Every structure is written in C-alpha cells, then in structure tokens.
C-alpha cells in the first residue's frame, strides 16, 4: 500500500523485497531489489539484497559487485563488509576477504560473524592460532549462545598444542550445548592427539552427526556394540578417506582372531590387497554409492560396523595396539619383480618418496612439501630415489634440481596393489602425511613420516612413535620453523643408513 501511494518509494520497495525473501519468493524479491536500484542506483540495502540472492544461486562474481557497492557506499555498514568477506571466493580473493572482515570489526567490534571468519582465515590460512584465539574469544563474548564460536575457540587452543586446556574448554562448552556434535567431535580430536583413546572414541562417534551425515550408510543390519562375535557374520563397511580405511583396517585381524566371519566392503583400490591380507574374510571392493545387490550373495549378515568405529571397542588404551609388524600383504611375485628391477640400478639404498598430501579441504598446503625443498635429501650419494606419488600430482618428469634423479614408474602410480608391491621392495619410505604413509606402515615397511607443526590426530602431538604403525617414525615440524630442519634431520638419518649399506 505504501508503494501504491508512491511508486518510487525506495525504502518500501526494498522492504517488500526483504519480505519476499522471508517468504521464500526469491524471484519476486530480486525484481524488487532491481526496481529499487532503477530508482536509486546507489541504494546500499538494494545492492545487499540483490547480492545475497545472487550468491545463493552460486553467482559469486555478480554477487560481489553488488555487495562491494553496498559496503563502499556512505551507508556501508559492518554487516555489508561482513557480507562482502563472506561472498568473496577463496583463495584467489582471500586478502580482500580478510580486509573486509577487518573493516567490519572496525565499524562494529562486537560483530561475532566477522570475528569468527577473520579468525578462521588467520587460523587455517595464516597459521596464526594465537591471533585467531583472540578473535574467537571476542566472538564468544559477543554471542555466547552460539556453539560454533566455541568450536573455533577450542580449535585455536588445540592448534597451539594446549590440548589439556582445549579438552577442558570443550567439557564446559558441551555442558552448555549438549546437543552439539561439532563440540564432541573436536573434543575427540584433542583427546586423540594426547593419546587418551578410551575417552576419545565415544566422542569420535559424533562424526556420524557432522558434515551432512556423510558417514551414515544405511545398511539394514543392527549395529555391533562390542559383544562377542565368535561364529557370527559381521559387515565391516568403509568410511572416510583411503588412508583412514587402511589405518582402521588394523583392527580387522582382531575380529577374525575372535572367530568372527567378516564381510569387508572397501574402496575398490584396496580390494586385491585386502583379499590377500584377510583370506578368511569375504572382501568386496565398491564405490559407496553402488547398489548393494552383492550382499545377497554373501552369508547372512547379523550385525554391521563402520570401520572407523572398530577402535571404540578394540583400541581403548595404548596397550591395546598390537606390535605386529604388518597387517597388509603385498603380492609376493610382484614385490620380487620390483626387487629385481631396482637391483639393476645398482646396490644403492632404495628409498621411496612422496611429497604431496591431502586436498584443499584437508590442509594440503600444511601437509605437503614442495619437491624443491627435498634437495638436501635428494642430493645424497649412494641412494636410489623412487617416486611413490600417486594420481594426477605425479608429473611425467620430475626435475627438482641439478644432479638429482627420482625414478618414476607409471605402472606403480596408477595401481595401489602395484604400489604396495613396489613399497615392499624398497629399503625405506619417506613421505608426508598421505595414503603412502598409511600403506607403508600397514605393510610393515620402515617409513619416515614428515609432519606439520599441527599434525592430524592419528600421529599424536609429539614423539617419534606411531601407535598404529610400529615401523613408522615421525619427524615433526617445529612451530614457525618451516620444513628445512625436518628435511635436514631426515637427510642426516638417510645418509647414515646409506653409509651402512655401502660398507655392509
């Protein structure tokens, strides 16, 4: 009615657009915001409304232009600058997003959203958990009812290695927000990093309620709750990444030893290795979205368990980790063929290397070490280096520097079973945190794992020993030190090893 009385009433047009948004009528809302801009091209609220709708449609570049206009106008508010930071895609516009959040906080020091998002940039991208902690504390003070802000504050404490403090903080936060799966999940990670396995695994089950429920598989069988399994059929199904599958599979032998009849669903790339390693089990390699008709051909399943839940019942303390050298087995004939092939290169120490790990979502930048930084290792004498890098990351030609040779075998880089055979033929594996580290450890091969200052939980926060893999040795990056000291330590150890080979 206001607009009927005055057709160019911009404030009313914008308000009508906002009302349409609330009603879920996005197209009508967009029309109103465009109409408002036709009457007043500089209307900040109309630009904001239009930008939000474009962002919702995934049109980020168009959205950014509108929200930049809103933030840069005389009426530019803390909310507009926050929205700009939210809309800018990263990593290409990360610096501008950081600046936008800082401007929002200048205009409104209590803006919790801007404090959280700026803190996340500092924590994840700038590796500055101290500065991030200050911002998260500001956000918690501004909005103490929001559990997400407390998740981030606990994470900042965790990233500084203040694990006991982080656990105690999560304890208090969970009392206030008992329904928060994220708080429990992050408390699990802090506990696991300390090696507090008994308490951690209960919280670890919260993974089923985070990340859009992607851990749920919906198999129609009762959940195994740790009861005796002798003579019973159990489905062990895959979850999480390839390295996780390999690591958690160390528990499968425990069930077989208890007399369980195991049906194992795994990543297709692991099927041949698992069939060889667990001959008493039925192994089926499948994508997780594949139909389940294959189960009808197997023994009647009585209970099911996600492979990541096995430690809840089988690894309650450090003493529950067996000292077995290996639980996966490579193809013996292929391993022998690789030994013969490598021996043709001379009697040098044979070392496999892998330098890239993770994805953008799993902290690849922190976990990976550019090949050029490996030169103190790769220039060692009496060592034959072999690439174990998998997938698209492995380039056809590796040229990290002069007088450096890294042998590459495409037939091994495309098949995990072949990689396992090659790994078994090597004297040593040196790798960052990735699937290669898990595979080498599971095969019982000597492996040096190069870890960032804030490692993934499975490697613990400190020490050389790795509970999951007795043959592994952790080399840890110091806070703020970069990779040079780690690489130097590894180079010195390999040089001693190579000298023993040459004199042996």
Tab-separated table of C-alpha atoms in Angstrom:
chain	number	residue	atom	x	y	z
A	1	UNK	CA	0.000	0.000	0.000
A	2	UNK	CA	2.904	2.344	0.657
A	3	UNK	CA	4.198	1.761	-2.861
A	4	UNK	CA	0.715	2.287	-4.312
A	5	UNK	CA	0.777	5.729	-2.734
A	6	UNK	CA	4.286	6.456	-4.078
A	7	UNK	CA	5.668	4.260	-6.827
A	8	UNK	CA	9.324	5.326	-6.294
A	9	UNK	CA	9.301	4.811	-2.520
A	10	UNK	CA	12.717	3.032	-2.434
A	11	UNK	CA	12.706	2.110	1.258
A	12	UNK	CA	9.315	0.425	0.873
A	13	UNK	CA	10.401	-1.383	-2.304
A	14	UNK	CA	13.495	-2.752	-0.527
A	15	UNK	CA	11.376	-3.763	2.475
A	16	UNK	CA	8.955	-5.589	0.181
A	17	UNK	CA	11.918	-7.409	-1.399
A	18	UNK	CA	13.129	-8.445	2.063
A	19	UNK	CA	9.626	-9.703	2.899
A	20	UNK	CA	9.574	-11.781	-0.276
A	21	UNK	CA	12.937	-13.316	0.757
A	22	UNK	CA	11.421	-14.282	4.103
A	23	UNK	CA	8.514	-15.910	2.258
A	24	UNK	CA	10.876	-17.896	0.022
A	25	UNK	CA	9.854	-15.928	-3.093
A	26	UNK	CA	13.361	-15.207	-4.361
A	27	UNK	CA	12.391	-14.227	-7.916
A	28	UNK	CA	9.877	-11.665	-6.676
A	29	UNK	CA	12.460	-10.393	-4.206
A	30	UNK	CA	15.074	-9.983	-6.957
A	31	UNK	CA	12.585	-7.984	-9.022
A	32	UNK	CA	12.002	-5.601	-6.109
A	33	UNK	CA	15.711	-5.058	-5.479
A	34	UNK	CA	16.281	-4.328	-9.164
A	35	UNK	CA	13.331	-1.922	-9.166
A	36	UNK	CA	14.787	-0.107	-6.149
A	37	UNK	CA	18.141	0.209	-7.948
A	38	UNK	CA	16.376	1.628	-11.001
A	39	UNK	CA	15.130	4.492	-8.804
A	40	UNK	CA	18.324	4.791	-6.723
A	41	UNK	CA	21.421	3.142	-8.221
A	42	UNK	CA	23.376	3.691	-5.015
A	43	UNK	CA	20.882	2.139	-2.597
A	44	UNK	CA	23.058	0.037	-0.269
A	45	UNK	CA	20.236	-2.177	1.011
A	46	UNK	CA	19.048	-2.987	-2.517
A	47	UNK	CA	22.597	-3.926	-3.536
A	48	UNK	CA	22.858	-6.091	-0.432
A	49	UNK	CA	19.598	-7.883	-1.159
A	50	UNK	CA	20.470	-8.451	-4.815
A	51	UNK	CA	23.961	-9.650	-3.905
A	52	UNK	CA	22.724	-12.153	-1.344
A	53	UNK	CA	20.292	-13.661	-3.835
A	54	UNK	CA	22.988	-13.958	-6.497
A	55	UNK	CA	25.300	-15.634	-4.002
A	56	UNK	CA	22.545	-18.088	-3.112
A	57	UNK	CA	22.380	-19.013	-6.819
A	58	UNK	CA	26.155	-19.557	-6.898
A	59	UNK	CA	26.808	-16.430	-8.983
A	60	UNK	CA	29.611	-15.181	-6.773
A	61	UNK	CA	31.267	-12.696	-9.114
A	62	UNK	CA	27.974	-10.904	-9.835
A	63	UNK	CA	27.126	-11.013	-6.132
A	64	UNK	CA	30.468	-9.474	-5.178
A	65	UNK	CA	29.890	-6.482	-7.439
A	66	UNK	CA	26.601	-5.665	-5.728
A	67	UNK	CA	27.917	-6.166	-2.207
A	68	UNK	CA	31.058	-4.128	-2.950
A	69	UNK	CA	28.744	-1.260	-3.897
A	70	UNK	CA	26.836	-1.682	-0.637
A	71	UNK	CA	29.967	-1.841	1.519
A	72	UNK	CA	31.677	1.060	-0.218
A	73	UNK	CA	28.722	3.428	-0.041
A	74	UNK	CA	28.313	6.167	2.565
A	75	UNK	CA	25.772	3.898	4.224
A	76	UNK	CA	28.215	0.979	4.190
A	77	UNK	CA	27.728	-0.940	7.421
A	78	UNK	CA	29.621	-3.602	9.336
A	79	UNK	CA	27.087	-6.102	8.032
A	80	UNK	CA	27.804	-5.097	4.431
A	81	UNK	CA	31.548	-5.556	4.899
A	82	UNK	CA	30.900	-8.901	6.597
A	83	UNK	CA	28.730	-9.976	3.668
A	84	UNK	CA	31.489	-8.945	1.276
A	85	UNK	CA	34.012	-11.126	3.071
A	86	UNK	CA	31.502	-13.965	3.070
A	87	UNK	CA	30.887	-13.666	-0.674
A	88	UNK	CA	34.476	-13.355	-1.906
A	89	UNK	CA	35.681	-16.742	-3.128
A	90	UNK	CA	38.940	-18.023	-1.737
A	91	UNK	CA	41.826	-18.493	-2.119
A	92	UNK	CA	42.021	-16.053	-5.030
A	93	UNK	CA	40.287	-13.212	-3.101
A	94	UNK	CA	41.472	-14.146	0.360
A	95	UNK	CA	43.363	-10.901	1.056
A	96	UNK	CA	40.301	-8.826	0.150
A	97	UNK	CA	38.078	-11.036	2.295
A	98	UNK	CA	40.431	-10.572	5.248
A	99	UNK	CA	40.390	-6.801	4.732
A	100	UNK	CA	36.579	-6.817	4.553
A	101	UNK	CA	36.257	-8.651	7.873
A	102	UNK	CA	38.724	-6.254	9.482
A	103	UNK	CA	36.699	-3.288	8.252
A	104	UNK	CA	33.510	-4.873	9.630
A	105	UNK	CA	35.153	-5.171	13.033
A	106	UNK	CA	36.309	-1.550	12.894
A	107	UNK	CA	32.715	-0.472	12.388
A	108	UNK	CA	31.297	-2.974	14.900
A	109	UNK	CA	33.871	-4.505	17.281
A	110	UNK	CA	31.208	-6.885	18.570
A	111	UNK	CA	30.318	-8.416	15.198
A	112	UNK	CA	30.632	-12.123	16.032
A	113	UNK	CA	30.430	-13.357	12.437
A	114	UNK	CA	33.268	-11.122	11.256
A	115	UNK	CA	35.411	-12.115	14.238
A	116	UNK	CA	34.851	-15.832	13.587
A	117	UNK	CA	35.525	-15.667	9.852
A	118	UNK	CA	38.610	-13.495	10.223
A	119	UNK	CA	39.822	-15.849	12.928
A	120	UNK	CA	39.386	-18.818	10.601
A	121	UNK	CA	41.494	-17.130	7.914
A	122	UNK	CA	44.234	-16.475	10.459
A	123	UNK	CA	43.992	-19.993	11.863
A	124	UNK	CA	43.764	-22.037	8.673
A	125	UNK	CA	45.477	-19.916	6.034
A	126	UNK	CA	47.922	-17.791	8.041
A	127	UNK	CA	48.771	-20.482	10.636
A	128	UNK	CA	48.404	-17.919	13.416
A	129	UNK	CA	46.321	-19.613	16.124
A	130	UNK	CA	47.276	-17.025	18.769
A	131	UNK	CA	45.702	-14.157	16.828
A	132	UNK	CA	42.786	-16.412	15.904
A	133	UNK	CA	42.197	-17.237	19.557
A	134	UNK	CA	41.799	-13.546	20.431
A	135	UNK	CA	39.176	-13.134	17.710
A	136	UNK	CA	37.280	-16.251	18.728
A	137	UNK	CA	37.220	-15.082	22.333
A	138	UNK	CA	35.728	-11.804	21.117
A	139	UNK	CA	33.087	-13.743	19.184
A	140	UNK	CA	32.203	-15.910	22.187
A	141	UNK	CA	31.839	-12.795	24.349
A	142	UNK	CA	29.551	-11.216	21.734
A	143	UNK	CA	27.417	-14.314	21.158
A	144	UNK	CA	27.868	-16.850	23.987
A	145	UNK	CA	24.768	-18.797	22.938
A	146	UNK	CA	26.292	-19.902	19.612
A	147	UNK	CA	28.170	-23.219	19.877
A	148	UNK	CA	30.033	-22.715	16.581
A	149	UNK	CA	32.075	-19.870	18.070
A	150	UNK	CA	33.152	-22.154	20.908
A	151	UNK	CA	34.143	-24.899	18.487
A	152	UNK	CA	36.537	-22.469	16.846
A	153	UNK	CA	37.965	-21.214	20.118
A	154	UNK	CA	38.667	-24.777	21.233
A	155	UNK	CA	40.273	-25.462	17.856
A	156	UNK	CA	42.586	-22.454	18.265
A	157	UNK	CA	43.734	-23.819	21.645
A	158	UNK	CA	44.244	-27.232	20.044
A	159	UNK	CA	46.318	-25.762	17.202
A	160	UNK	CA	48.656	-24.188	19.773
A	161	UNK	CA	49.217	-27.553	21.418
A	162	UNK	CA	47.274	-26.518	24.528
A	163	UNK	CA	45.406	-29.799	24.397
A	164	UNK	CA	44.511	-30.150	28.064
A	165	UNK	CA	43.130	-26.616	28.055
A	166	UNK	CA	41.219	-27.362	24.846
A	167	UNK	CA	39.641	-30.502	26.324
A	168	UNK	CA	38.637	-28.661	29.494
A	169	UNK	CA	37.132	-25.868	27.402
A	170	UNK	CA	35.162	-28.365	25.320
A	171	UNK	CA	33.996	-30.060	28.538
A	172	UNK	CA	32.434	-26.793	29.729
A	173	UNK	CA	31.004	-25.955	26.303
A	174	UNK	CA	29.346	-29.379	25.993
A	175	UNK	CA	27.617	-28.869	29.344
A	176	UNK	CA	26.159	-25.652	27.885
A	177	UNK	CA	25.414	-27.172	24.453
A	178	UNK	CA	24.909	-30.925	24.967
A	179	UNK	CA	23.305	-31.277	21.523
A	180	UNK	CA	26.378	-30.027	19.616
A	181	UNK	CA	28.006	-32.835	17.619
A	182	UNK	CA	30.781	-30.476	16.484
A	183	UNK	CA	31.906	-29.776	20.044
A	184	UNK	CA	32.079	-33.510	20.775
A	185	UNK	CA	33.897	-34.225	17.517
A	186	UNK	CA	36.585	-31.642	18.227
A	187	UNK	CA	36.942	-32.826	21.812
A	188	UNK	CA	37.569	-36.292	20.363
A	189	UNK	CA	40.340	-34.939	18.146
A	190	UNK	CA	42.042	-33.135	21.052
A	191	UNK	CA	41.872	-36.284	23.176
A	192	UNK	CA	43.181	-38.497	20.386
A	193	UNK	CA	46.124	-36.171	19.855
A	194	UNK	CA	47.010	-36.702	23.519
A	195	UNK	CA	46.596	-40.469	23.194
A	196	UNK	CA	43.564	-40.524	25.510
A	197	UNK	CA	41.930	-43.277	23.495
A	198	UNK	CA	39.368	-44.584	25.964
A	199	UNK	CA	37.559	-41.289	26.403
A	200	UNK	CA	38.057	-40.166	22.832
A	201	UNK	CA	36.281	-42.911	20.914
A	202	UNK	CA	32.858	-42.160	22.405
A	203	UNK	CA	33.132	-38.580	21.143
A	204	UNK	CA	34.547	-39.872	17.843
A	205	UNK	CA	31.113	-41.329	17.115
A	206	UNK	CA	29.851	-37.723	16.783
A	207	UNK	CA	31.300	-37.824	13.255
A	208	UNK	CA	28.054	-39.513	12.266
A	209	UNK	CA	26.155	-36.283	13.023
A	210	UNK	CA	28.505	-33.773	11.449
A	211	UNK	CA	29.306	-32.949	7.833
A	212	UNK	CA	25.817	-33.574	6.468
A	213	UNK	CA	25.671	-37.149	7.741
A	214	UNK	CA	28.011	-38.453	5.036
A	215	UNK	CA	29.303	-41.184	7.367
A	216	UNK	CA	25.898	-42.865	7.501
A	217	UNK	CA	25.480	-45.731	5.054
A	218	UNK	CA	22.027	-47.033	5.939
A	219	UNK	CA	22.741	-50.769	5.806
A	220	UNK	CA	19.734	-52.706	7.184
A	221	UNK	CA	21.555	-54.529	9.971
A	222	UNK	CA	21.848	-53.937	13.720
A	223	UNK	CA	24.932	-52.050	14.902
A	224	UNK	CA	27.678	-54.068	16.547
A	225	UNK	CA	28.127	-52.824	20.128
A	226	UNK	CA	31.248	-54.724	21.112
A	227	UNK	CA	29.591	-58.012	22.072
A	228	UNK	CA	31.349	-61.372	21.334
A	229	UNK	CA	31.417	-62.262	17.645
A	230	UNK	CA	32.600	-65.882	17.588
A	231	UNK	CA	30.732	-67.682	14.811
A	232	UNK	CA	28.751	-64.572	13.784
A	233	UNK	CA	28.690	-62.743	10.435
A	234	UNK	CA	29.598	-59.063	10.549
A	235	UNK	CA	29.685	-56.473	7.764
A	236	UNK	CA	32.580	-54.030	8.106
A	237	UNK	CA	31.931	-51.111	5.790
A	238	UNK	CA	34.135	-48.316	4.509
A	239	UNK	CA	34.087	-44.683	5.548
A	240	UNK	CA	36.212	-41.533	5.304
A	241	UNK	CA	39.342	-41.465	3.118
A	242	UNK	CA	41.652	-44.120	1.730
A	243	UNK	CA	44.256	-43.588	4.448
A	244	UNK	CA	41.568	-43.909	7.121
A	245	UNK	CA	40.386	-47.197	5.634
A	246	UNK	CA	43.919	-48.576	5.698
A	247	UNK	CA	44.593	-47.432	9.263
A	248	UNK	CA	41.334	-48.669	10.774
A	249	UNK	CA	41.738	-51.988	8.945
A	250	UNK	CA	44.424	-52.810	11.511
A	251	UNK	CA	41.502	-53.762	13.780
A	252	UNK	CA	40.034	-56.322	11.382
A	253	UNK	CA	42.525	-59.035	12.345
A	254	UNK	CA	41.321	-58.702	15.948
A	255	UNK	CA	37.788	-59.650	14.889
A	256	UNK	CA	38.999	-62.575	12.793
A	257	UNK	CA	41.045	-63.832	15.751
A	258	UNK	CA	37.860	-63.656	17.862
A	259	UNK	CA	36.199	-66.061	15.428
A	260	UNK	CA	34.064	-63.523	13.575
A	261	UNK	CA	33.126	-64.227	9.952
A	262	UNK	CA	33.880	-60.880	8.329
A	263	UNK	CA	32.422	-59.414	5.163
A	264	UNK	CA	34.519	-56.361	4.273
A	265	UNK	CA	33.322	-53.600	1.976
A	266	UNK	CA	36.240	-51.381	0.922
A	267	UNK	CA	37.430	-48.941	-1.700
A	268	UNK	CA	37.922	-50.848	-4.991
A	269	UNK	CA	41.586	-49.839	-4.977
A	270	UNK	CA	42.097	-51.831	-1.772
A	271	UNK	CA	40.166	-54.962	-2.741
A	272	UNK	CA	43.093	-57.043	-4.034
A	273	UNK	CA	45.297	-56.132	-1.070
A	274	UNK	CA	42.551	-56.896	1.450
A	275	UNK	CA	41.645	-60.222	-0.170
A	276	UNK	CA	45.277	-61.281	0.132
A	277	UNK	CA	45.708	-59.897	3.652
A	278	UNK	CA	42.458	-61.214	5.156
A	279	UNK	CA	41.978	-64.568	3.395
A	280	UNK	CA	39.430	-65.722	5.993
A	281	UNK	CA	37.132	-62.800	5.095
A	282	UNK	CA	34.856	-62.004	2.176
A	283	UNK	CA	36.119	-58.801	0.500
A	284	UNK	CA	34.079	-56.644	-1.836
A	285	UNK	CA	35.514	-53.516	-3.426
A	286	UNK	CA	32.775	-50.996	-4.151
A	287	UNK	CA	32.082	-47.314	-4.520
A	288	UNK	CA	29.926	-46.121	-1.671
A	289	UNK	CA	27.059	-45.154	-3.952
A	290	UNK	CA	26.993	-48.586	-5.638
A	291	UNK	CA	23.926	-50.802	-5.339
A	292	UNK	CA	24.013	-53.422	-2.606
A	293	UNK	CA	22.766	-56.439	-4.509
A	294	UNK	CA	26.119	-58.134	-3.941
A	295	UNK	CA	25.219	-58.627	-0.267
A	296	UNK	CA	22.533	-61.126	-1.248
A	297	UNK	CA	25.278	-63.494	-2.453
A	298	UNK	CA	27.131	-63.388	0.869
A	299	UNK	CA	26.476	-65.155	4.197
A	300	UNK	CA	23.520	-63.689	6.088
A	301	UNK	CA	24.790	-60.573	7.861
A	302	UNK	CA	23.896	-60.422	11.552
A	303	UNK	CA	25.488	-57.105	12.562
A	304	UNK	CA	27.318	-54.228	10.906
A	305	UNK	CA	30.009	-51.755	11.916
A	306	UNK	CA	31.739	-48.817	10.259
A	307	UNK	CA	35.463	-49.479	10.037
A	308	UNK	CA	36.097	-46.219	11.922
A	309	UNK	CA	34.055	-47.485	14.875
A	310	UNK	CA	36.197	-50.593	15.453
A	311	UNK	CA	38.724	-48.754	17.685
A	312	UNK	CA	35.892	-47.846	20.048
A	313	UNK	CA	35.895	-51.458	21.201
A	314	UNK	CA	39.378	-52.649	20.248
A	315	UNK	CA	41.781	-49.750	20.955
A	316	UNK	CA	40.680	-48.386	24.326
A	317	UNK	CA	44.238	-47.720	25.502
A	318	UNK	CA	47.754	-47.518	24.122
A	319	UNK	CA	48.376	-51.079	25.321
A	320	UNK	CA	45.593	-52.351	23.027
A	321	UNK	CA	47.647	-51.542	19.925
A	322	UNK	CA	49.357	-54.761	18.788
A	323	UNK	CA	53.059	-54.748	17.992
A	324	UNK	CA	52.581	-56.676	14.746
A	325	UNK	CA	54.987	-55.518	12.048
A	326	UNK	CA	52.411	-55.684	9.277
A	327	UNK	CA	48.762	-56.495	8.691
A	328	UNK	CA	48.594	-55.932	4.928
A	329	UNK	CA	50.421	-58.151	2.445
A	330	UNK	CA	51.708	-57.208	-0.987
A	331	UNK	CA	51.781	-59.567	-3.963
A	332	UNK	CA	54.966	-61.583	-3.321
A	333	UNK	CA	55.696	-62.240	-7.001
A	334	UNK	CA	55.276	-58.575	-7.943
A	335	UNK	CA	57.428	-57.493	-4.999
A	336	UNK	CA	60.162	-59.884	-6.137
A	337	UNK	CA	59.919	-58.498	-9.667
A	338	UNK	CA	60.328	-54.977	-8.310
A	339	UNK	CA	63.369	-56.002	-6.263
A	340	UNK	CA	64.974	-57.412	-9.382
A	341	UNK	CA	64.095	-54.308	-11.385
A	342	UNK	CA	65.512	-51.986	-8.735
A	343	UNK	CA	68.646	-54.107	-8.251
A	344	UNK	CA	69.512	-53.479	-11.891
A	345	UNK	CA	70.133	-49.856	-10.889
A	346	UNK	CA	72.962	-50.879	-8.536
A	347	UNK	CA	73.446	-51.693	-4.869
A	348	UNK	CA	72.296	-48.359	-3.501
A	349	UNK	CA	69.873	-47.752	-0.653
A	350	UNK	CA	66.409	-47.791	-2.211
A	351	UNK	CA	64.165	-45.018	-0.863
A	352	UNK	CA	60.605	-44.220	-1.920
A	353	UNK	CA	59.391	-40.653	-1.525
A	354	UNK	CA	56.013	-38.903	-1.601
A	355	UNK	CA	55.718	-35.162	-1.135
A	356	UNK	CA	52.074	-34.161	-1.622
A	357	UNK	CA	49.211	-34.992	0.708
A	358	UNK	CA	45.584	-34.099	1.255
A	359	UNK	CA	43.263	-31.757	-0.588
A	360	UNK	CA	42.357	-28.103	-0.121
A	361	UNK	CA	39.743	-29.240	2.433
A	362	UNK	CA	42.180	-31.481	4.308
A	363	UNK	CA	45.028	-28.969	4.700
A	364	UNK	CA	47.126	-29.952	1.706
A	365	UNK	CA	49.142	-26.735	1.987
A	366	UNK	CA	50.234	-27.602	5.514
A	367	UNK	CA	50.886	-31.289	4.849
A	368	UNK	CA	52.748	-31.085	1.538
A	369	UNK	CA	56.422	-30.247	0.984
A	370	UNK	CA	57.366	-28.849	-2.452
A	371	UNK	CA	59.835	-31.173	-4.124
A	372	UNK	CA	62.420	-28.384	-4.375
A	373	UNK	CA	62.644	-28.362	-0.573
A	374	UNK	CA	63.693	-32.032	-0.626
A	375	UNK	CA	67.075	-31.257	-2.237
A	376	UNK	CA	69.153	-31.946	0.920
A	377	UNK	CA	67.673	-35.461	0.808
A	378	UNK	CA	67.649	-35.969	-2.941
A	379	UNK	CA	71.325	-34.981	-3.359
A	380	UNK	CA	72.518	-37.748	-1.036
A	381	UNK	CA	75.020	-40.176	-2.515
A	382	UNK	CA	74.570	-43.931	-2.704
A	383	UNK	CA	70.759	-43.599	-2.628
A	384	UNK	CA	68.307	-44.556	-5.354
A	385	UNK	CA	65.123	-42.476	-5.051
A	386	UNK	CA	61.777	-43.740	-6.307
A	387	UNK	CA	58.582	-41.719	-6.591
A	388	UNK	CA	55.577	-43.168	-4.782
A	389	UNK	CA	53.457	-40.106	-5.506
A	390	UNK	CA	50.003	-41.129	-6.695
A	391	UNK	CA	47.441	-39.782	-9.115
A	392	UNK	CA	47.450	-36.530	-11.051
A	393	UNK	CA	50.008	-34.983	-8.706
A	394	UNK	CA	52.749	-37.175	-10.145
A	395	UNK	CA	54.162	-35.394	-13.185
A	396	UNK	CA	55.682	-37.413	-16.044
A	397	UNK	CA	59.101	-35.840	-15.424
A	398	UNK	CA	60.470	-34.901	-12.022
A	399	UNK	CA	63.230	-32.285	-12.123
A	400	UNK	CA	63.633	-30.831	-8.621
A	401	UNK	CA	67.205	-29.693	-9.235
A	402	UNK	CA	70.557	-30.439	-10.905
A	403	UNK	CA	72.242	-33.788	-10.310
A	404	UNK	CA	69.047	-35.211	-8.868
A	405	UNK	CA	67.322	-38.328	-10.165
A	406	UNK	CA	63.951	-39.566	-8.915
A	407	UNK	CA	62.853	-42.728	-10.707
A	408	UNK	CA	59.224	-42.855	-11.651
A	409	UNK	CA	57.243	-45.943	-12.601
A	410	UNK	CA	53.816	-45.134	-14.110
A	411	UNK	CA	52.659	-48.739	-13.781
A	412	UNK	CA	53.010	-48.426	-9.994
A	413	UNK	CA	51.497	-44.962	-9.645
A	414	UNK	CA	48.135	-45.977	-11.125
A	415	UNK	CA	47.519	-49.166	-9.112
A	416	UNK	CA	47.559	-49.275	-5.329
A	417	UNK	CA	48.262	-53.012	-5.382
A	418	UNK	CA	51.304	-52.391	-7.576
A	419	UNK	CA	52.357	-49.530	-5.297
A	420	UNK	CA	52.204	-51.953	-2.375
A	421	UNK	CA	54.488	-54.381	-4.207
A	422	UNK	CA	56.963	-51.627	-5.064
A	423	UNK	CA	56.870	-50.310	-1.490
A	424	UNK	CA	57.671	-53.785	-0.175
A	425	UNK	CA	60.741	-53.906	-2.425
A	426	UNK	CA	62.177	-50.667	-1.014
A	427	UNK	CA	64.527	-50.268	1.947
A	428	UNK	CA	62.796	-47.164	3.264
A	429	UNK	CA	59.856	-44.836	2.557
A	430	UNK	CA	59.959	-41.112	3.313
A	431	UNK	CA	56.638	-39.350	2.946
A	432	UNK	CA	54.353	-36.598	4.124
A	433	UNK	CA	51.005	-37.392	5.754
A	434	UNK	CA	49.113	-39.158	2.973
A	435	UNK	CA	47.949	-42.591	1.790
A	436	UNK	CA	51.535	-43.672	1.117
A	437	UNK	CA	52.367	-43.212	4.819
A	438	UNK	CA	49.464	-45.458	5.819
A	439	UNK	CA	50.214	-48.073	3.170
A	440	UNK	CA	53.891	-48.319	4.084
A	441	UNK	CA	53.073	-48.562	7.789
A	442	UNK	CA	50.392	-51.206	7.197
A	443	UNK	CA	52.885	-53.228	5.117
A	444	UNK	CA	55.353	-53.028	7.981
A	445	UNK	CA	57.957	-51.169	5.925
A	446	UNK	CA	60.323	-48.685	7.577
A	447	UNK	CA	58.734	-45.285	6.963
A	448	UNK	CA	59.643	-41.753	7.993
A	449	UNK	CA	56.524	-39.560	8.164
A	450	UNK	CA	57.151	-35.810	7.882
A	451	UNK	CA	54.500	-33.974	9.871
A	452	UNK	CA	53.438	-30.308	10.160
A	453	UNK	CA	53.579	-28.499	13.494
A	454	UNK	CA	49.884	-29.209	13.966
A	455	UNK	CA	49.548	-32.848	12.866
A	456	UNK	CA	46.474	-34.905	12.175
A	457	UNK	CA	45.225	-36.730	15.262
A	458	UNK	CA	46.387	-40.211	14.239
A	459	UNK	CA	50.069	-39.220	14.559
A	460	UNK	CA	49.764	-37.826	18.108
A	461	UNK	CA	51.057	-34.389	19.086
A	462	UNK	CA	54.599	-35.380	19.995
A	463	UNK	CA	57.110	-38.189	19.971
A	464	UNK	CA	58.634	-40.402	17.268
A	465	UNK	CA	56.468	-43.486	17.808
A	466	UNK	CA	53.182	-44.003	15.941
A	467	UNK	CA	50.777	-46.399	17.729
A	468	UNK	CA	49.070	-47.517	14.517
A	469	UNK	CA	52.316	-48.394	12.733
A	470	UNK	CA	55.267	-49.780	14.750
A	471	UNK	CA	57.544	-49.481	11.694
A	472	UNK	CA	56.874	-45.730	11.337
A	473	UNK	CA	58.939	-42.880	12.751
A	474	UNK	CA	57.540	-39.354	12.993
A	475	UNK	CA	59.630	-36.307	12.088
A	476	UNK	CA	57.874	-33.202	13.353
A	477	UNK	CA	57.974	-29.618	12.168
A	478	UNK	CA	58.585	-27.042	14.900
A	479	UNK	CA	56.127	-24.184	15.292
A	480	UNK	CA	57.135	-21.436	12.848
A	481	UNK	CA	60.264	-23.297	11.689
A	482	UNK	CA	59.258	-24.353	8.191
A	483	UNK	CA	60.362	-27.659	6.723
A	484	UNK	CA	64.135	-27.114	6.477
A	485	UNK	CA	65.035	-28.560	9.924
A	486	UNK	CA	62.826	-31.604	9.314
A	487	UNK	CA	64.342	-32.264	5.910
A	488	UNK	CA	67.862	-31.815	7.330
A	489	UNK	CA	67.191	-34.367	10.097
A	490	UNK	CA	65.803	-36.872	7.606
A	491	UNK	CA	68.755	-36.320	5.253
A	492	UNK	CA	71.230	-36.974	8.061
A	493	UNK	CA	69.479	-40.198	9.052
A	494	UNK	CA	69.269	-41.474	5.460
A	495	UNK	CA	72.952	-40.630	4.950
A	496	UNK	CA	73.855	-42.808	7.959
A	497	UNK	CA	71.642	-45.576	6.620
A	498	UNK	CA	73.205	-45.321	3.139
A	499	UNK	CA	76.706	-45.424	4.607
A	500	UNK	CA	75.876	-48.676	6.393
A	501	UNK	CA	74.609	-50.145	3.114
A	502	UNK	CA	77.747	-49.139	1.207
A	503	UNK	CA	80.056	-50.607	3.835
A	504	UNK	CA	77.878	-53.659	4.538
